[in-house]
mmCIF file of C-alpha atoms and ligand atoms in Angstrom:
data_model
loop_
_atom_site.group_PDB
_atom_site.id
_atom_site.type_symbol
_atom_site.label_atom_id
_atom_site.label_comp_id
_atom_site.label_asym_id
_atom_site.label_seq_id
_atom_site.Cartn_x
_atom_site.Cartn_y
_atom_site.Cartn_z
ATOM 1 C CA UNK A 1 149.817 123.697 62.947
ATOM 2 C CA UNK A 2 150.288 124.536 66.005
ATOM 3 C CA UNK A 3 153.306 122.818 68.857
ATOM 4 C CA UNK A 4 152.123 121.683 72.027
ATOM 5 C CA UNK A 5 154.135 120.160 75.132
ATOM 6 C CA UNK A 6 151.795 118.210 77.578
ATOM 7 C CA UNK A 7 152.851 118.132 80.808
ATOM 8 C CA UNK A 8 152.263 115.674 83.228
ATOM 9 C CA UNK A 9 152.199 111.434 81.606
ATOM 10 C CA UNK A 10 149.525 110.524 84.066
ATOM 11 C CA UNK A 11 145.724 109.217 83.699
ATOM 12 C CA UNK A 12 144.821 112.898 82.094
ATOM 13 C CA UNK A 13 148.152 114.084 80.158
ATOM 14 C CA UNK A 14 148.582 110.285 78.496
ATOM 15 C CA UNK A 15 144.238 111.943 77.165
ATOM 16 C CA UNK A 16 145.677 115.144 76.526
ATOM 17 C CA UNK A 17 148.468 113.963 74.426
ATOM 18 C CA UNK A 18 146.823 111.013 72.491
ATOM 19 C CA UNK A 19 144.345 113.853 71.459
ATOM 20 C CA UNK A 20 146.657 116.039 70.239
ATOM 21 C CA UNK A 21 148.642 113.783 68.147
ATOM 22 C CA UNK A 22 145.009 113.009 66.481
ATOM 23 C CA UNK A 23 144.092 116.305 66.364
ATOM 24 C CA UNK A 24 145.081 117.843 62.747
ATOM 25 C CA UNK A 25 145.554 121.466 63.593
ATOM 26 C CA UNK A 26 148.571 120.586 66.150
ATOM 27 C CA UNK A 27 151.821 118.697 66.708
ATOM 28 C CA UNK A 28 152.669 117.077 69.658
ATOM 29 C CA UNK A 29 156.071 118.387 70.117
ATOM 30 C CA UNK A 30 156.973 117.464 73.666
ATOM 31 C CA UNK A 31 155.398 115.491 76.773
ATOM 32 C CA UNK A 32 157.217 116.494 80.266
ATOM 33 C CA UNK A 33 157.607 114.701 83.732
ATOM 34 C CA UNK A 34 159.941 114.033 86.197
ATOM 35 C CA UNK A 35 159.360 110.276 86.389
ATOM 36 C CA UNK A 36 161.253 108.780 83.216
ATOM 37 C CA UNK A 37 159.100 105.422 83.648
ATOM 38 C CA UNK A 38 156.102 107.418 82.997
ATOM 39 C CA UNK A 39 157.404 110.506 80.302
ATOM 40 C CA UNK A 40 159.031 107.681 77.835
ATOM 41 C CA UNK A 41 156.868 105.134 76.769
ATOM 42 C CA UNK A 42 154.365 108.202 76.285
ATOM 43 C CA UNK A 43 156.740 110.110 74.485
ATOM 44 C CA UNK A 44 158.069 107.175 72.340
ATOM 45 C CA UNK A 45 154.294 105.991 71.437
ATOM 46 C CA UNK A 46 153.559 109.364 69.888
ATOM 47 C CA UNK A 47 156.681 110.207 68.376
ATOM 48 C CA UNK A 48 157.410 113.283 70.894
ATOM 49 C CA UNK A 49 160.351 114.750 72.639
ATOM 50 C CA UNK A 50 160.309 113.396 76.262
ATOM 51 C CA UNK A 51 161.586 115.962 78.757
ATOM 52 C CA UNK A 52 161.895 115.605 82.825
ATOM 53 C CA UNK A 53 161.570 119.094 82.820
ATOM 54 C CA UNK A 54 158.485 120.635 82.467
ATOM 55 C CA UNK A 55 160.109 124.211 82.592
ATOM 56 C CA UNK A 56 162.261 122.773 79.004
ATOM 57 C CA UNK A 57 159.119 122.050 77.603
ATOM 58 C CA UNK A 58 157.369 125.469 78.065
ATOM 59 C CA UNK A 59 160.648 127.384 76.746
ATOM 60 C CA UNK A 60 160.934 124.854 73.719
ATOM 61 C CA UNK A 61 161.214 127.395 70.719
ATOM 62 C CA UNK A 62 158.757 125.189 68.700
ATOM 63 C CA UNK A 63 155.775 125.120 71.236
ATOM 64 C CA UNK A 64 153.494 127.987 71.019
ATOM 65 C CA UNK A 65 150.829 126.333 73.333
ATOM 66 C CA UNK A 66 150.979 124.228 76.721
ATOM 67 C CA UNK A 67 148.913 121.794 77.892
ATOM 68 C CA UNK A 68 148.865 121.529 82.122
ATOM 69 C CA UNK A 69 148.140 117.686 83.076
ATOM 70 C CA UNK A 70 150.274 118.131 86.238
ATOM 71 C CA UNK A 71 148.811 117.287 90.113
ATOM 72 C CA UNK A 72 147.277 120.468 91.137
ATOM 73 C CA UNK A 73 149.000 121.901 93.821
ATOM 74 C CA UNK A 74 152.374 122.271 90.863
ATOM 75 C CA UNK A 75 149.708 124.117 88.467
ATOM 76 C CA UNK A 76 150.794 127.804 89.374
ATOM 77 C CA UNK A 77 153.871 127.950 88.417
ATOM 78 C CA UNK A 78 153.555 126.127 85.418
ATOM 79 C CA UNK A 79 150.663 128.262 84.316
ATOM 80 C CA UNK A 80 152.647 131.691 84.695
ATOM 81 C CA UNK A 81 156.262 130.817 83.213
ATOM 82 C CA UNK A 82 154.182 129.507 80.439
ATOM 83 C CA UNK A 83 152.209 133.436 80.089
ATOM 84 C CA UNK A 84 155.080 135.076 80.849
ATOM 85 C CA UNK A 85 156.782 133.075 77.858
ATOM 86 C CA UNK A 86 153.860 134.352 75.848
ATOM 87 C CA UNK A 87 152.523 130.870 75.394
ATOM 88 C CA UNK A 88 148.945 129.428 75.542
ATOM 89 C CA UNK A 89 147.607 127.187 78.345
ATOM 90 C CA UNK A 90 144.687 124.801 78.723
ATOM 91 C CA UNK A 91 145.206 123.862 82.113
ATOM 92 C CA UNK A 92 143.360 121.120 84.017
ATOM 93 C CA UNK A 93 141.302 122.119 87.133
ATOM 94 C CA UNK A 94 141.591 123.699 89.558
ATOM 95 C CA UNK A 95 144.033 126.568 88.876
ATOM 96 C CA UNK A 96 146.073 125.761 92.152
ATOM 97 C CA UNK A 97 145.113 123.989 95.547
ATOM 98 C CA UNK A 98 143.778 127.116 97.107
ATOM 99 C CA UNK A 99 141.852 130.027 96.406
ATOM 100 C CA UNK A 100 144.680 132.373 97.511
ATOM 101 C CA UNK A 101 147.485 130.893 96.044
ATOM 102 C CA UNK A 102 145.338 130.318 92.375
ATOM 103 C CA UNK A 103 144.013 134.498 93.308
ATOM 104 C CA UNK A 104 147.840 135.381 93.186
ATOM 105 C CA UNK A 105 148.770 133.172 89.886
ATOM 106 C CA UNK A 106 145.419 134.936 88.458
ATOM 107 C CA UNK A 107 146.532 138.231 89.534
ATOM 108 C CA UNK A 108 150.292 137.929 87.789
ATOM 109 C CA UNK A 109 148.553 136.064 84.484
ATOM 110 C CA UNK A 110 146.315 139.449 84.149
ATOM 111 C CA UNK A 111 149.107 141.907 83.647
ATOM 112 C CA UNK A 112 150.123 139.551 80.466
ATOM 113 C CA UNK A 113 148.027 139.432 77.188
ATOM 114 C CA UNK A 114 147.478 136.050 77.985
ATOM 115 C CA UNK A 115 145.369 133.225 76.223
ATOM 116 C CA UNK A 116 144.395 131.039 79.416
ATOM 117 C CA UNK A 117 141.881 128.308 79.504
ATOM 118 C CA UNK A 118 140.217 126.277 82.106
ATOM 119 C CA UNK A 119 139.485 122.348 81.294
ATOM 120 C CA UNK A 120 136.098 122.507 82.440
ATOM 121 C CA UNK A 121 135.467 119.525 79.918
ATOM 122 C CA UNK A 122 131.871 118.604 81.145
ATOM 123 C CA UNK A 123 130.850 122.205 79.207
ATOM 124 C CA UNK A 124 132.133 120.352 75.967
ATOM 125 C CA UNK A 125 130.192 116.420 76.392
ATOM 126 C CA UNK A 126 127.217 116.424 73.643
ATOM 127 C CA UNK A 127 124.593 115.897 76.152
ATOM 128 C CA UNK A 128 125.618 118.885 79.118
ATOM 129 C CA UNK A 129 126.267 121.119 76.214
ATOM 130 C CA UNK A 130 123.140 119.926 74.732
ATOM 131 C CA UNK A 131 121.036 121.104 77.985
ATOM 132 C CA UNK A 132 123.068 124.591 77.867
ATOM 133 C CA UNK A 133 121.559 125.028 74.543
ATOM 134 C CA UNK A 134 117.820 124.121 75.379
ATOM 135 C CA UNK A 135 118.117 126.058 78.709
ATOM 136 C CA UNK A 136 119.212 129.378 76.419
ATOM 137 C CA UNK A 137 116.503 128.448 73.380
ATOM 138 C CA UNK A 138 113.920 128.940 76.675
ATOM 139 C CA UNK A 139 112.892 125.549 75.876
ATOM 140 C CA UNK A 140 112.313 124.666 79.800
ATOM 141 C CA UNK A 141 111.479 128.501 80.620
ATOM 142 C CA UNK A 142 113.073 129.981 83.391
ATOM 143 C CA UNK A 143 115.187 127.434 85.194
ATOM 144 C CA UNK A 144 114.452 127.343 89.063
ATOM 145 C CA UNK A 145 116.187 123.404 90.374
ATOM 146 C CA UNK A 146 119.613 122.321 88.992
ATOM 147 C CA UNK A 147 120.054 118.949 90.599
ATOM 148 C CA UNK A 148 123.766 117.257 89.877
ATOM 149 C CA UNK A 149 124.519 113.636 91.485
ATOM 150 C CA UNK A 150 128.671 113.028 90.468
ATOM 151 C CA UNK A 151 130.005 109.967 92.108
ATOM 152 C CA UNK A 152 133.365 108.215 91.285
ATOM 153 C CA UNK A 153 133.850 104.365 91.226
ATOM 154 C CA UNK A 154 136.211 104.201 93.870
ATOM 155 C CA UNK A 155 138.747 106.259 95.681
ATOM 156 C CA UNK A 156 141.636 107.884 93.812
ATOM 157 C CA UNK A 157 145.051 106.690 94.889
ATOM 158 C CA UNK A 158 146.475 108.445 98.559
ATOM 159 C CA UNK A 159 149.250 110.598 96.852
ATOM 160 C CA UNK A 160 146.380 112.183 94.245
ATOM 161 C CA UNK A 161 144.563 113.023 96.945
ATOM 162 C CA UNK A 162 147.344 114.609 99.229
ATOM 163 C CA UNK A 163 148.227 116.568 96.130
ATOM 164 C CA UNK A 164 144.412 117.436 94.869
ATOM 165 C CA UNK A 165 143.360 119.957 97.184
ATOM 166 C CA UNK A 166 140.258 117.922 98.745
ATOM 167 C CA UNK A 167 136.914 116.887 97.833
ATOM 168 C CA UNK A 168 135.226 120.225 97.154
ATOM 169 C CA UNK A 169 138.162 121.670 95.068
ATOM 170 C CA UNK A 170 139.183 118.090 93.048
ATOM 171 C CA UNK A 171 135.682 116.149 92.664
ATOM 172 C CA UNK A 172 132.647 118.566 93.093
ATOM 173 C CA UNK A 173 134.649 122.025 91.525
ATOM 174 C CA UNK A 174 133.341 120.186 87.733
ATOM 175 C CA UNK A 175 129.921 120.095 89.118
ATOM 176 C CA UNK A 176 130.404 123.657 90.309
ATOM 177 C CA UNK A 177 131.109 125.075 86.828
ATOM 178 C CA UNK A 178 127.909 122.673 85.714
ATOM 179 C CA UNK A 179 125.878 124.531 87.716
ATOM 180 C CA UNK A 180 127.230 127.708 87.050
ATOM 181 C CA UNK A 181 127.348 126.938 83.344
ATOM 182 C CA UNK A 182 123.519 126.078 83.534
ATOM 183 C CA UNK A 183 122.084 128.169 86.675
ATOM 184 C CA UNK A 184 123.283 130.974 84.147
ATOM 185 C CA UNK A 185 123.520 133.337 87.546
ATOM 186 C CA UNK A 186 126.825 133.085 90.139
ATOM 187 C CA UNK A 187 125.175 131.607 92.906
ATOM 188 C CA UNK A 188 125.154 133.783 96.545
ATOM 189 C CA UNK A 189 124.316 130.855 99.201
ATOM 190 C CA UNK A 190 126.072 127.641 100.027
ATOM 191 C CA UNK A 191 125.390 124.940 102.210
ATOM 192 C CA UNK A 192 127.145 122.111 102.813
ATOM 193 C CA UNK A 193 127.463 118.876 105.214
ATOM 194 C CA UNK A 194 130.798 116.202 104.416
ATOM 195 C CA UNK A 195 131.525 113.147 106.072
ATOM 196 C CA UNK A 196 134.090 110.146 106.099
ATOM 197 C CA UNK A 197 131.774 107.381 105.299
ATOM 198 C CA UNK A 198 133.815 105.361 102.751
ATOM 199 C CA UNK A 199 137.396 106.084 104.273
ATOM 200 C CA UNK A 200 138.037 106.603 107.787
ATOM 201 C CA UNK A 201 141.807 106.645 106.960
ATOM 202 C CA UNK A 202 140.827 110.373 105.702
ATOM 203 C CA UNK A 203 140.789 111.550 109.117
ATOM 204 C CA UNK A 204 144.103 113.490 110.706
ATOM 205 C CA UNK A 205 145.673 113.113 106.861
ATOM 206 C CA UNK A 206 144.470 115.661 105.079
ATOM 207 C CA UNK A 207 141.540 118.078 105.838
ATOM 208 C CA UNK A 208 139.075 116.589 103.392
ATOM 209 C CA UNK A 209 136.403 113.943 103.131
ATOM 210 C CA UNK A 210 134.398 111.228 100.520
ATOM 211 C CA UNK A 211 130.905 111.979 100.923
ATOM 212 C CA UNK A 212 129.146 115.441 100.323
ATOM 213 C CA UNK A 213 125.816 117.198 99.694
ATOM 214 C CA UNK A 214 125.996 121.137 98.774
ATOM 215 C CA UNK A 215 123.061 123.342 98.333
ATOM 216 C CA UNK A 216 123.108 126.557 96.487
ATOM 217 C CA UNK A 217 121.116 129.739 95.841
ATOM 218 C CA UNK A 218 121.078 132.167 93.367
ATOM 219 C CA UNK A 219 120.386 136.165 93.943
ATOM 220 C CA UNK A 220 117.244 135.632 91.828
ATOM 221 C CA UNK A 221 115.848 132.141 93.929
ATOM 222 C CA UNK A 222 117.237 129.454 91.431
ATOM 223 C CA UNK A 223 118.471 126.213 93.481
ATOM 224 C CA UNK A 224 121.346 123.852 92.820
ATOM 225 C CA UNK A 225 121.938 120.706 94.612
ATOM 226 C CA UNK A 226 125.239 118.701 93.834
ATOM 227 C CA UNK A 227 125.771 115.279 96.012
ATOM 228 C CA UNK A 228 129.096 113.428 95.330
ATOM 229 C CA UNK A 229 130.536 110.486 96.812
ATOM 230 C CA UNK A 230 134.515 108.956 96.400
ATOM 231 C CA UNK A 231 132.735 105.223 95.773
ATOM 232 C CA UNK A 232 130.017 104.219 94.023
ATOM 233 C CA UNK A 233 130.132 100.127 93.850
ATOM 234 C CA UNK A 234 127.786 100.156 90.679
ATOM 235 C CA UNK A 235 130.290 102.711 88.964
ATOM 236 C CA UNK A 236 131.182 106.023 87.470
ATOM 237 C CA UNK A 237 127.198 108.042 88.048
ATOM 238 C CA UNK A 238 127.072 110.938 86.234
ATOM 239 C CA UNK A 239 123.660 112.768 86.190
ATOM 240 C CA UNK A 240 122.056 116.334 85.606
ATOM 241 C CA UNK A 241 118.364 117.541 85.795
ATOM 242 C CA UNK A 242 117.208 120.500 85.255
ATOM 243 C CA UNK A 243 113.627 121.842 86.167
ATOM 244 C CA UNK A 244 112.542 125.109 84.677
ATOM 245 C CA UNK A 245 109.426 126.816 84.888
ATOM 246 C CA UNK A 246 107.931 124.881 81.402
ATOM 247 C CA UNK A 247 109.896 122.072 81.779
ATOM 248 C CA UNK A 248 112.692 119.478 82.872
ATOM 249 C CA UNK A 249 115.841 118.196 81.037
ATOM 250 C CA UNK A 250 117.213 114.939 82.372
ATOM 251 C CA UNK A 251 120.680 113.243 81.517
ATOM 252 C CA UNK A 252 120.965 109.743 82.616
ATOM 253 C CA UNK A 253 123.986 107.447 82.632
ATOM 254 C CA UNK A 254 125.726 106.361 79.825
ATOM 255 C CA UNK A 255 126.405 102.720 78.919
ATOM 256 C CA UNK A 256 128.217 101.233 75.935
ATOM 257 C CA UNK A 257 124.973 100.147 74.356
ATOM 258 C CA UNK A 258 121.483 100.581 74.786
ATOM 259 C CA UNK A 259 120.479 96.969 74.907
ATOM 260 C CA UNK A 260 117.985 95.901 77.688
ATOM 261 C CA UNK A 261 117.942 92.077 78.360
ATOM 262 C CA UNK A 262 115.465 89.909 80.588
ATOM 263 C CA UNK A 263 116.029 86.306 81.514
ATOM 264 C CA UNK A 264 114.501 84.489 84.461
ATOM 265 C CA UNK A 265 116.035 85.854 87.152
ATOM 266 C CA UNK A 266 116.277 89.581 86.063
ATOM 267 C CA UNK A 267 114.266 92.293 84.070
ATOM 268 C CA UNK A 268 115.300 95.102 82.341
ATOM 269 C CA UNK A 269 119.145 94.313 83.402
ATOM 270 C CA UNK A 270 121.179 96.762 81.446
ATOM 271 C CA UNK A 271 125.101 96.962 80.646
ATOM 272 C CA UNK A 272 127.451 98.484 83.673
ATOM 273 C CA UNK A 273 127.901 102.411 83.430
ATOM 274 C CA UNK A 274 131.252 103.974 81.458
ATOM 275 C CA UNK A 275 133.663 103.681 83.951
ATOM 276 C CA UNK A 276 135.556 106.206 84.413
ATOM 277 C CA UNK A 277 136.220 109.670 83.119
ATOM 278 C CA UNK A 278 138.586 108.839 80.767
ATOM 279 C CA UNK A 279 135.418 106.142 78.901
ATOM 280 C CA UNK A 280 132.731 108.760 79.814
ATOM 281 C CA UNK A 281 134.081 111.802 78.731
ATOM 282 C CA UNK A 282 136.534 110.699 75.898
ATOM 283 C CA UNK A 283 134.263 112.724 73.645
ATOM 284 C CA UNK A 284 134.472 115.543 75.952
ATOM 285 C CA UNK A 285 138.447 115.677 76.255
ATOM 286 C CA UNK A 286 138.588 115.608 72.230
ATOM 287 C CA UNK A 287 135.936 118.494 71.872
ATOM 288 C CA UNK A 288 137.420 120.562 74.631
ATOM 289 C CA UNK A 289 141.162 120.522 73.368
ATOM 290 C CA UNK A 290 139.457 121.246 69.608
ATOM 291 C CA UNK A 291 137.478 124.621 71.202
ATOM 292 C CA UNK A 292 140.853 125.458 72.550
ATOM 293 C CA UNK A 293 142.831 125.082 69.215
ATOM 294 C CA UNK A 294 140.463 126.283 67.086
ATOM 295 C CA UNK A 295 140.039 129.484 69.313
ATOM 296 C CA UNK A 296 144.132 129.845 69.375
ATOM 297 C CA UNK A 297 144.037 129.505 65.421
ATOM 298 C CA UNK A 298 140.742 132.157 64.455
ATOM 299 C CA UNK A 299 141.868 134.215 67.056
ATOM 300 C CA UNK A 300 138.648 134.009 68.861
ATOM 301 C CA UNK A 301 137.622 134.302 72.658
ATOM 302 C CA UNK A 302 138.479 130.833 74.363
ATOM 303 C CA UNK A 303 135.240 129.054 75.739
ATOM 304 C CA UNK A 304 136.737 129.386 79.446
ATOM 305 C CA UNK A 305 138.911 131.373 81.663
ATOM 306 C CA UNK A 306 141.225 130.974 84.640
ATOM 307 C CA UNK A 307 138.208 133.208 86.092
ATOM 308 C CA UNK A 308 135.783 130.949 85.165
ATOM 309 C CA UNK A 309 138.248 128.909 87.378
ATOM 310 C CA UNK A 310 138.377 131.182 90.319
ATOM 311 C CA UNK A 311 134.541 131.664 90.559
ATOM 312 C CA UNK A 312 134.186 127.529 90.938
ATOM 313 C CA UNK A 313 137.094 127.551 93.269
ATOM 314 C CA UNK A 314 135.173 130.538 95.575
ATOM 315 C CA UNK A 315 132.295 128.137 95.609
ATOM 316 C CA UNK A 316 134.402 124.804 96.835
ATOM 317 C CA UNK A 317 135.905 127.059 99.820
ATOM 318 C CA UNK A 318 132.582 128.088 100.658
ATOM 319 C CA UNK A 319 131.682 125.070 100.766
ATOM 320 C CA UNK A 320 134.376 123.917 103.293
ATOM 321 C CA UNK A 321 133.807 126.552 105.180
ATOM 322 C CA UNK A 322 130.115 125.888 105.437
ATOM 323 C CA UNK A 323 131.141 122.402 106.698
ATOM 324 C CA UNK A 324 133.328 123.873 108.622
ATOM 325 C CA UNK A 325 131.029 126.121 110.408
ATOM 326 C CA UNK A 326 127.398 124.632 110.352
ATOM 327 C CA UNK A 327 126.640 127.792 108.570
ATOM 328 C CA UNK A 328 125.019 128.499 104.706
ATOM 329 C CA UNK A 329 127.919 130.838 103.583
ATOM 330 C CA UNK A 330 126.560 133.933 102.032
ATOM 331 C CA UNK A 331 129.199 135.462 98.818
HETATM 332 N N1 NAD B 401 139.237 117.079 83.798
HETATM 333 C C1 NAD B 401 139.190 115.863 84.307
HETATM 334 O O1 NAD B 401 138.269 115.094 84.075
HETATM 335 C C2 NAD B 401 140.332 115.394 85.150
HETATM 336 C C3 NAD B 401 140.454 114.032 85.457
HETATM 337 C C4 NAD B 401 141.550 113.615 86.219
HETATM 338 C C5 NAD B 401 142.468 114.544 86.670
HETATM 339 N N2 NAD B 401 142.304 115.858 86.375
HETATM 340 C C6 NAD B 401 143.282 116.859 86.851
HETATM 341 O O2 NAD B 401 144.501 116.607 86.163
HETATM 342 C C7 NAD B 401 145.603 116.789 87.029
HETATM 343 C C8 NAD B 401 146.448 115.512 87.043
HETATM 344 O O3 NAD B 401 145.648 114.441 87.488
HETATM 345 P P1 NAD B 401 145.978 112.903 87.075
HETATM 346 O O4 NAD B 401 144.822 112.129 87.550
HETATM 347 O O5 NAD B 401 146.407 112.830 85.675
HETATM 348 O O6 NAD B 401 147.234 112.663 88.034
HETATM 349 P P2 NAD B 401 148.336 111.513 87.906
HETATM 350 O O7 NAD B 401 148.909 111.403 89.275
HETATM 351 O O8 NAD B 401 147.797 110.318 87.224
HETATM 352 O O9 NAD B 401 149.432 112.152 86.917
HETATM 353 C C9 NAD B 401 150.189 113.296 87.220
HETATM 354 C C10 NAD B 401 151.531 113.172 86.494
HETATM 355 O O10 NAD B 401 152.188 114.428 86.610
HETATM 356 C C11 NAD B 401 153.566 114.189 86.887
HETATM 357 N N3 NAD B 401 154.140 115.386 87.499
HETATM 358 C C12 NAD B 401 154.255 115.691 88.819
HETATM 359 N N4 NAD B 401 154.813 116.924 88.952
HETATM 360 C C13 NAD B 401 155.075 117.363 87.701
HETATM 361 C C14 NAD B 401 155.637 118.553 87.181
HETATM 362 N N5 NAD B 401 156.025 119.541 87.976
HETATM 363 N N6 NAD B 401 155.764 118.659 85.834
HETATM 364 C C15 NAD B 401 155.378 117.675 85.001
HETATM 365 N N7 NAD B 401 154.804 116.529 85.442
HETATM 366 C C16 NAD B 401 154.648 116.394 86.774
HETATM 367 C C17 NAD B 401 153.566 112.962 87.774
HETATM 368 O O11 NAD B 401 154.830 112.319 87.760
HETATM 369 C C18 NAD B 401 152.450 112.125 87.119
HETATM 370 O O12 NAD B 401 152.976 111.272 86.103
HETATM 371 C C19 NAD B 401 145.036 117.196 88.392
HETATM 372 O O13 NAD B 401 145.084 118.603 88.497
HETATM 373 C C20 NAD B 401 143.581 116.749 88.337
HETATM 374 O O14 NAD B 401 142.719 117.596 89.081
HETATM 375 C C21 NAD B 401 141.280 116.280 85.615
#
């Protein structure tokens, strides 16, 4: 068994540490976060230590492994006490708010023998992984058109997004990894265009936006497009196709059943999408935090790395920089 402190008691740590009370190779030993309101009823409902401290909970002497739910721009220091401690950390994306700030946490974590994952959990949902496998049994051929449409219900709350680091780095860094996890090259081109389409209020805020298209290239000639959008009114879209040289792969919505009804005034009216992450990829938070524990406990490789993290982050700030610009940013 192994202890684990959660930190963070919002929409992903409450995930986080309902998971790892279920899970039956770990023990929820603490849940951290400086707002009582939030940390106790957590806490109380899984039968944890609640601490206000996150910096407590990574030196707790029964916790061997930490679990970062925390808003992003607070993930770099978390991340490193918790190395330097000689602990192991799935932390949420993406490692920090910037490139250069998560560079420097990267740099410190690599002098330590550290056990550091990224919670790319979209690598872990049945279906993506599913594609992964096809795409490396050849079963499409060579893949030349990754094409990723990721758009949320509605528009996160204003202090998530001052703290999340903007669009490309909060929203469309999990359909960077996608494509990186199923281009199976690091792509070497980005293009981008952004606007303020859904909420004007964006503007003079923060440097960031709701709507986006990026286009990517590969050193080889494979293609990846990834739109995303803050609001969708129809709900949480979440699709991937894949077009190889043999073949295509397609994953389409998910809804809670597959029943198709007609009546007079509709046909083929279907059930509203899984709204929101935490419905559409509760399957994906419990299989990623199991690849993590089981990894910690056979001493294997974890499935992905605070680099894995940097690459995706190198791609949002080229991104932003291509919007920036008007230019296709070459890496
Ligand atoms: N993988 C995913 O699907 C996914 C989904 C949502 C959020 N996230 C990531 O998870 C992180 C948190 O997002 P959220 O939506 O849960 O945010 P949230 O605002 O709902 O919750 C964050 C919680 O962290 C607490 N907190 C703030 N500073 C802290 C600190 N130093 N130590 C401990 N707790 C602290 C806050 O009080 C709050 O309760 C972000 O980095 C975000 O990018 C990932």
């Amino acid at each position: 068994m192994l202890g684990i402190a959660v930190l963070g008691a919002g929409r992903i740590g409450k995930i986080h540490a309902r998971n790892v009370t279920a899970h039956p190779k770990a023990k929820l030993i603490a849940v951290a976060d400086p707002i009582a309101d939030a940390v106790n009823p957590l806490a109380k409902e899984l039968g944890a230590e609640a601490l206000l401290d996150p910096f407590a909970a990574i030196a707790h002497p029964d916790v061997q492994a930490i679990v970062i739910g925390t808003p992003t721009d607070t993930h770099a220091p978390l991340m490193l006490r918790a190395v330097e401690l000689g602990k192991a950390v799935l932390c949420e994306k993406p490692v920090d708010s910037t490139l250069a700030k998560s560079q420097a946490v990267v740099d410190k974590i690599a002098k330590h023998d550290a056990k550091v994952m990224m919670a790319f959990n979209r690598r872990f949902e049945t279906s993506f992984a599913e594609i992964r496998r096809a795409i490396e049994a050849g079963e499409i051929g060579d893949v030349r058109q990754v094409i990723i449409s990721s758009r949320d219900p509605g528009m996160p709350p204003p202090a998530y997004v001052a703290a999340s680091g903007g669009i490309f780095r909060d929203m469309t860094i999990h359909d960077l990894d996608m494509a990186r996890f199923l281009l199976g090259e690091e792509p070497v081109e980005v293009s981008a265009i952004a606007s303020r389409i859904v909420d004007a209020e964006l503007t003079g805020k923060h440097e960031d936006y709701d709507t986006v298209m990026i286009n990517m290239k590969t050193a080889s000639g494979k293609q990846c497009h990834i739109n995303n959008c803050r609001e969708a009114v129809y709900g949480y879209d979440q699709r991937v196709e894949v077009f190889g040289s043999t073949g295509m792969l397609l994953q389409d919505n998910l809804r809670p059943t597959t029943v198709r009804r007609w009546s007079a005034d509709v046909t083929e009216a279907r059930e509203p999408l899984l709204n929101f992450f935490l419905q559409r990829y509760e399957q994906a938070y419990a299989a990623e935090l199991d690849a993590f524990l089981t990894a910690l406990v056979d001493g294997t490789p974890l499935p992905t790395s605070v680099d894995d993290g940097l690459l995706a982050l190198k791609l949002a700030e080229a991104a932003l920089e291509s919007v920036k610009t008007g230019r296709t940013v070459k890496l």
